[in-house]
XYZ file of C-alpha atoms in Angstrom:
421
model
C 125.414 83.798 128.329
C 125.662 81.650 125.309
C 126.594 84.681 123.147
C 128.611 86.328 126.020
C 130.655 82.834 125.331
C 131.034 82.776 121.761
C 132.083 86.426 121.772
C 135.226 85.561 124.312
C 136.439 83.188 122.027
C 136.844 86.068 119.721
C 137.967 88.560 121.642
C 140.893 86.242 123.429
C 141.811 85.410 120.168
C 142.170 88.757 119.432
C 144.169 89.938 122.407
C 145.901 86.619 121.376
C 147.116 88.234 118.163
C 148.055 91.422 119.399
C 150.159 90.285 121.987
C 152.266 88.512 119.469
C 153.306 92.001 118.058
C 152.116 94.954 120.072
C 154.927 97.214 118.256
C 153.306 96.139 115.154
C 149.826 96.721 116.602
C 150.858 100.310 117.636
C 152.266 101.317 114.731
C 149.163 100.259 112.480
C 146.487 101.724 115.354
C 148.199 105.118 115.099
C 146.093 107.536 113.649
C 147.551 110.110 111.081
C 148.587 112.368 113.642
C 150.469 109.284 115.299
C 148.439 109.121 118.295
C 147.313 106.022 120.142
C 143.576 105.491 120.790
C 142.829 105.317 124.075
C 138.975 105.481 123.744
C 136.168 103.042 122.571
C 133.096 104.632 120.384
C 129.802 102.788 119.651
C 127.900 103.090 116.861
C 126.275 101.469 114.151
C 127.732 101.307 110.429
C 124.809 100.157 108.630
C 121.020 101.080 108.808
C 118.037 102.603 106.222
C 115.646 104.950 106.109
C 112.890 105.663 103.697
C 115.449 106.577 101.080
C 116.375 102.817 100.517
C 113.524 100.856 98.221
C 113.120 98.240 100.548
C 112.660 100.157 103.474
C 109.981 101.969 101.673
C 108.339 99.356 100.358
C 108.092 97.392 103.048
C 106.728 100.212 104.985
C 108.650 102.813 106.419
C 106.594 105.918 104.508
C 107.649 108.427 106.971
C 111.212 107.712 108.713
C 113.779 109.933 107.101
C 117.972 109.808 107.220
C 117.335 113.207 109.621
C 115.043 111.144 111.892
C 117.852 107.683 111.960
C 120.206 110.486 113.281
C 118.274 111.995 115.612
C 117.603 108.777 116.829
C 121.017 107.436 117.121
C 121.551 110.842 118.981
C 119.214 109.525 121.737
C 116.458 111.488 120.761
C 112.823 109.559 120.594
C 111.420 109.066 117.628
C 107.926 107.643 116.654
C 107.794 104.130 115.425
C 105.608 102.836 112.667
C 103.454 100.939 114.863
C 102.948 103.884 117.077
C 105.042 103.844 119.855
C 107.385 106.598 121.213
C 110.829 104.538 120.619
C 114.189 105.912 121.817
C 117.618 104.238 123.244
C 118.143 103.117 126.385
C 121.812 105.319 125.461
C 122.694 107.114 122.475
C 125.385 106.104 120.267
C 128.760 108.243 118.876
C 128.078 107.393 115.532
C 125.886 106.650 112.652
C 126.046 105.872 109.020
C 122.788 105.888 107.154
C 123.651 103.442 104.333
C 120.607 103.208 102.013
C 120.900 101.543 98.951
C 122.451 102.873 95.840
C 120.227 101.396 93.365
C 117.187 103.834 92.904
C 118.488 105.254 96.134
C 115.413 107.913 97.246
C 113.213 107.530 93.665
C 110.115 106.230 95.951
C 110.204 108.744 98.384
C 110.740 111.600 96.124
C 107.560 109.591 94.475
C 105.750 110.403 97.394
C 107.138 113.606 97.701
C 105.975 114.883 93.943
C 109.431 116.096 93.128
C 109.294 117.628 89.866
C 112.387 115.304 89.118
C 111.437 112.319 89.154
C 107.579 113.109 88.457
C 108.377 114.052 84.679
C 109.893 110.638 84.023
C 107.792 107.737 82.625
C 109.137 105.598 85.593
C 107.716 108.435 88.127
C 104.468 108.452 86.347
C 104.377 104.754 86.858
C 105.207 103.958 90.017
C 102.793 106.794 91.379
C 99.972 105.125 90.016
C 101.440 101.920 91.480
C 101.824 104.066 95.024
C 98.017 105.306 94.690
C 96.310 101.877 93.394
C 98.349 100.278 96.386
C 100.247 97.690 94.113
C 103.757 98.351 95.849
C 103.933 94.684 94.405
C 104.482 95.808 90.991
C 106.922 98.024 91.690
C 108.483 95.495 93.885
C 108.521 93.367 90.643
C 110.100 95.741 88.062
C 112.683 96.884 90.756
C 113.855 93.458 91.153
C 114.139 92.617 87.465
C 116.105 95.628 86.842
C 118.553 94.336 89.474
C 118.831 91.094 88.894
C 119.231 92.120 85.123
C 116.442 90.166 83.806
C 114.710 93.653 82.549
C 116.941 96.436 81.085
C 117.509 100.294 82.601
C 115.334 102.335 80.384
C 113.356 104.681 82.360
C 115.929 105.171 85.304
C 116.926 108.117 86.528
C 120.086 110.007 85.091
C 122.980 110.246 87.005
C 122.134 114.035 87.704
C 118.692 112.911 89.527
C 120.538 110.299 91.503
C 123.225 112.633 92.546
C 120.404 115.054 93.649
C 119.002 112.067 96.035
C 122.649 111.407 96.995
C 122.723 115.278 98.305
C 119.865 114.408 100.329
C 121.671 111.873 102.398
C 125.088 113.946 102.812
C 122.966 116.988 103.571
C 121.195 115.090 106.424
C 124.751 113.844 107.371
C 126.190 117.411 107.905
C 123.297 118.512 109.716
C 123.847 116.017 112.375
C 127.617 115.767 112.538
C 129.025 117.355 115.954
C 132.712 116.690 116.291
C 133.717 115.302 119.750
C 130.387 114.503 120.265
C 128.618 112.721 117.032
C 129.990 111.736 114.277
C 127.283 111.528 111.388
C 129.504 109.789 109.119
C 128.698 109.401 105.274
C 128.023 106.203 103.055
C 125.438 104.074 101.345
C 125.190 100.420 100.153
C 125.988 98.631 97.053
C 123.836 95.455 96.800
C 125.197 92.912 94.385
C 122.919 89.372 94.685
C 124.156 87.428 91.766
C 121.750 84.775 90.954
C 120.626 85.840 94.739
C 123.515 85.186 96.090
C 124.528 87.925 98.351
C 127.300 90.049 97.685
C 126.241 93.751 99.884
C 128.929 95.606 100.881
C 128.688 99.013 102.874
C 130.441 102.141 101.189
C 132.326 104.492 104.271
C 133.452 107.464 103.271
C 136.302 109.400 106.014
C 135.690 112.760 104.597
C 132.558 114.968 104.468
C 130.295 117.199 102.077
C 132.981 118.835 100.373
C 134.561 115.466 99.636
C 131.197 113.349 98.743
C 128.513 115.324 97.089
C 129.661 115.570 93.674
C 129.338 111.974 93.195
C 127.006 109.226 92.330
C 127.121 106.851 94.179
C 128.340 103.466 92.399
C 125.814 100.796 92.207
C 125.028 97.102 91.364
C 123.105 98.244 88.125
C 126.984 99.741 87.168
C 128.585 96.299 88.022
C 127.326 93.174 90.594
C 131.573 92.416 90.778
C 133.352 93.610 93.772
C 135.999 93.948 91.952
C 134.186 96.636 89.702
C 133.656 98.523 93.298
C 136.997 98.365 94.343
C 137.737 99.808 90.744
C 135.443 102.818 91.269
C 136.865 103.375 94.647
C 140.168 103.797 93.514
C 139.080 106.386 91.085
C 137.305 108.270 93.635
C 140.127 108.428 95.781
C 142.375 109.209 93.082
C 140.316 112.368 92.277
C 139.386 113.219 95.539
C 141.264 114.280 98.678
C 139.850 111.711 100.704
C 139.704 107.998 101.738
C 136.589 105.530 101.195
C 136.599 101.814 101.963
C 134.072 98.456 101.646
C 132.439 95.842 104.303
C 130.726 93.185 103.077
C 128.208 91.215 105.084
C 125.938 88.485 105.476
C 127.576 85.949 103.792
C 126.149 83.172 105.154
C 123.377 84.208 102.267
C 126.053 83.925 99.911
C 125.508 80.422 98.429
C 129.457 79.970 99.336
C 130.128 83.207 97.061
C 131.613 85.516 99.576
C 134.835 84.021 100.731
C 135.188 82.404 97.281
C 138.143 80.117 95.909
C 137.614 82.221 92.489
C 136.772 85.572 91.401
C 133.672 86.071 89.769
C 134.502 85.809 86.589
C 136.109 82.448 87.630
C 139.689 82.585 87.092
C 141.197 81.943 90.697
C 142.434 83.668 93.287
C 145.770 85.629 92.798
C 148.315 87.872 94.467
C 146.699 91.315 92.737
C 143.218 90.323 93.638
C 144.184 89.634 97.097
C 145.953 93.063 97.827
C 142.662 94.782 95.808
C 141.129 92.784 98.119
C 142.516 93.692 101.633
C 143.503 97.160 100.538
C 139.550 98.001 100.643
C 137.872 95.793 102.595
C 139.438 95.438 105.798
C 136.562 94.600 108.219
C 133.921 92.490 107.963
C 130.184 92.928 109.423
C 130.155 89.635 111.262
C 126.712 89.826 112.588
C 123.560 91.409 112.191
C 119.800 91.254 112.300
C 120.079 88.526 109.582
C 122.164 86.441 111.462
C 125.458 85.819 113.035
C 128.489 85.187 110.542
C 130.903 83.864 112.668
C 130.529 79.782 112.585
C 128.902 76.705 111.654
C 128.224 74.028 113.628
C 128.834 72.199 110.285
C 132.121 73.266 109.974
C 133.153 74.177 113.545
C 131.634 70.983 115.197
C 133.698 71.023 118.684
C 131.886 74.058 119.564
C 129.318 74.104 121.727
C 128.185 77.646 120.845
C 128.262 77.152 117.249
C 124.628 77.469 116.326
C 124.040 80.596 117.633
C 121.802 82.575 115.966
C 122.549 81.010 112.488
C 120.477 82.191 109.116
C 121.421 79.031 107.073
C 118.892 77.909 105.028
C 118.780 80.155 102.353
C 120.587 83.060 99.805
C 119.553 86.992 100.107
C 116.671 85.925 97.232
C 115.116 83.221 99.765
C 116.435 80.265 97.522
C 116.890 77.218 99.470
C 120.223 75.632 99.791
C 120.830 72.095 98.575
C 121.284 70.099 101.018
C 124.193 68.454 99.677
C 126.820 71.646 99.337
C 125.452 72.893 102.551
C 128.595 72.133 104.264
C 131.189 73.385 101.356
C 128.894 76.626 101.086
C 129.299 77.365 104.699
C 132.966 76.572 104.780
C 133.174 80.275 101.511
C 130.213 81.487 104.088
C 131.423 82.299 107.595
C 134.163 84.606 108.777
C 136.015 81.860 110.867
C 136.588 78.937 108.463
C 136.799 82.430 105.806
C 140.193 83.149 108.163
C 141.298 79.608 108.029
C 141.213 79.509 104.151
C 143.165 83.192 104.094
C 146.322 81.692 105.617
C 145.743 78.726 103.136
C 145.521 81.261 99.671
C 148.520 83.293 101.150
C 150.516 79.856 101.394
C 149.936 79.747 97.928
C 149.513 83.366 96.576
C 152.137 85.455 99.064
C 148.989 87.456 100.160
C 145.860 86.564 102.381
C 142.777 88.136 101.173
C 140.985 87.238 103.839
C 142.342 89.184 106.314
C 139.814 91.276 108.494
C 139.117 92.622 111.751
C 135.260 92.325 112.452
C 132.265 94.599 113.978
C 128.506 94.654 114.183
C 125.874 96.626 112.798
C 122.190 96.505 112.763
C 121.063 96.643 109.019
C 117.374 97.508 110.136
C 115.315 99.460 107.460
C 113.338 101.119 110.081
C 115.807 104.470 110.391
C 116.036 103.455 114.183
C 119.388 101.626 115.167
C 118.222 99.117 117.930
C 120.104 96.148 118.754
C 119.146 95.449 122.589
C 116.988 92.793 122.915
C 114.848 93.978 125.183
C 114.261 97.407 123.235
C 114.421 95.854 119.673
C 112.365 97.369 116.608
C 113.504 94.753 114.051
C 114.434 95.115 110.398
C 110.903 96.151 108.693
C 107.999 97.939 110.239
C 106.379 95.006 110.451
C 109.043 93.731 112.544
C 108.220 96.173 115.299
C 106.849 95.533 118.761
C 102.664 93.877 117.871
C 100.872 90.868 118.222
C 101.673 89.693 115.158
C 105.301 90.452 115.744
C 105.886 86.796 116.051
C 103.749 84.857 113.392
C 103.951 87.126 110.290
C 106.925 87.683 107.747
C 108.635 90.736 107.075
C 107.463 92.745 104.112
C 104.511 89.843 104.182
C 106.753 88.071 102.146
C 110.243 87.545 103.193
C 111.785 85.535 106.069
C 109.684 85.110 109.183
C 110.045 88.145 112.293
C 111.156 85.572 114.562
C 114.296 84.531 112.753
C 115.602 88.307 113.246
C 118.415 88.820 115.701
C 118.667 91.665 117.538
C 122.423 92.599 116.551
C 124.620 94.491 116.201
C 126.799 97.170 116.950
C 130.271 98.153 115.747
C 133.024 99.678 118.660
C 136.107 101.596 117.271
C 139.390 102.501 119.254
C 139.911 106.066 117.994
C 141.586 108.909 119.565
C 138.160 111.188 119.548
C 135.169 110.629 117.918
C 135.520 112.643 114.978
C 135.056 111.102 111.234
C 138.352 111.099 110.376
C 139.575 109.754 113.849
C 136.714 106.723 113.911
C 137.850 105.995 110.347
């Protein structure tokens, strides 16, 4: 009931806004044959499989992008701890959205693709696969990301568009218009100094539109703005339409709803329309936490503290105690909406401007986010004794800090691609 509360507060605001404007609301809902949608979908924008490093490493070996769909689809699928998991009802959409950065090298590892076997790194890491030191790679991967160790030995742009394939291939397999819609992405996952900056890539189009590229990743820039850059390029070369969500930024260190860009000058009118022009929603909550509030910063509200992940960035840093409350204030999506009317006071343009949705972000290839049928984020977050008292990946935050949320709904006139985009 607590959530069931916090969630009305958002959705009367909502209905709030629209009914302020509904001409204007049905003019920008229309779809791009001008129809109204009259129908809610359900699905989940962001989730891994194997093909994202984490996932892997932290122990999904065997759970493909083919098997997340399938899953999504209602089908059962077998956990890693052994059970027979499936949906208590399927979902109309999916996005697998593993991460671009040495997006599938592990499990083509695994695989022995000639590939990625005649490179040094392949070599490597195999060994490190074999002698069971995922640490190592763990550690290297990290450094490269972080940019404390340099790029030699990654794969070319060829082998990563050949992983890419991979993930748009499984996507076309399991796209059924009016029925499914398999849609196609993958993350970028900038964590400056550890402070989060992840933002899901969603493509409208399919393989004709997608599988030429590569996708663009932190290791090519950790500034949205450098995204937003390559986005426009793609679109400007492509017949087709891509856009960004960012999440989590309550492990942003105050980074995500910023008062200046990231290479500190301050907020302006172009960055603000870059801004809003592709990144229009915001993932509000997930397993790592709802986004919304604060009780630091939204202190008359009894349902404030739900579900908060405060304590830390994306790299498990602990936040000083004394920004706390000015971190959380750049952090969450309400006072984040508060400070958008403030900027385009000043600046003629809000760039904080978003609607908001759900999504899971679990690494386990199965989209769960009811509580009573939840599988976590890592395999070691599934259903088990130890469920409770262990940490995911043995290392990270504790299983019992994971929320079992969320989903995103879309008004769309069918549940086709281009209709839920």
């Amino acid at each position: 009931m607590r959530y069931l509360g916090k969630l009305f507060v958002t959705v009367a605001l909502g209905a709030t806004l629209v009914a302020c404007d509904q001409s204007a609301q049905d003019s920008a809902s229309r779809d791009h044959d001008g129809r109204l949608p009259q129908q809610v979908f359900w699905g989940d924008l962001h989730l891994h499989s194997r093909f994202s490093f984490d996932s892997f490493s932290f122990g999904n070996r065997s759970l493909t992008p083919d098997d997340a769909f399938r899953f999504a689809k209602g089908e059962p699928v077998q956990a890693h701890n052994g059970d027979m998991a499936q949906l208590s009802r399927p979902l109309d959409f999916l996005m697998v959205s593993d991460h671009a950065e040495y997006l599938g090298v592990l499990a083509s590892i695994q695989e022995k693709r000639d590939y990625i076997m005649a490179l040094p790194l392949g070599q490597r890491w195999s060994k490190y696969l074999a002698d069971g030191e995922v640490r190592s790679i763990v550690a290297e991967f990290m450094a490269t990301i972080q940019g404390t160790a340099g790029l030699d030995g990654y794969p070319s742009p060829e082998i990563m568009n050949t992983m890419w394939r991979q993930s748009v291939e499984a996507a076309e397999r399991h796209n059924a218009p009016g029925s499914f819609s398999a849609i196609i992405g993958y993350e970028w996952t900038s964590m400056i100094d550890g402070d989060n900056l992840h933002r899901v890539v969603v493509f409208r189009g399919g393989a004709e539109d997608t599988a030429e590229l590569t996708p663009f990743s932190s290791l090519d820039s950790v500034d949205p703005e450098d995204l937003w850059a390559s986005l426009e390029a793609y679109e400007a070369s492509h017949k087709n339409e891509v856009l960004a969500i960012p999440h989590n930024g309550n492990l942003s260190n105050g980074l995500m709803f910023d008062d200046k860009r990231i290479n500190g000058q301050p907020l302006d009118r172009a960055y603000a329309e870059m801004r809003m022009r592709w990144e229009p929603i915001y993932e509000m909550t997930q397993v790592k936490g709802d986004g919304e509030t604060h009780p630091l910063v939204s202190p008359d509200d009894g349902f404030a503290d739900f579900e908060n992940w405060d304590e830390t960035d994306i790299a498990m840093n602990k936040k000083p105690e004394a920004l706390k409350k000015a971190m959380y204030e750049r952090e969450y999506a309400r006072p984040a909406l508060r400070s958008g009317l403030k900027h385009e006071a000043d600046i003629g343009v809000n760039p904080f401007k978003f609607g908001m949705i759900g999504s899971t972000d679990s690494h386990t290839a199965m989209a769960t986010a009811e509580s009573g049928n939840y599988y976590g984020k890592f395999a070691d977050s599934e259903p088990g004794p130890d469920r409770l008292t262990n940490k995911m990946g043995g290392a990270l935050w504790a299983n019992r800090f994971l929320a079992a949320s969320g989903y995103a709904a879309i008004w769309a006139t069918e549940n086709t691609r281009e209709a839920l985009f």
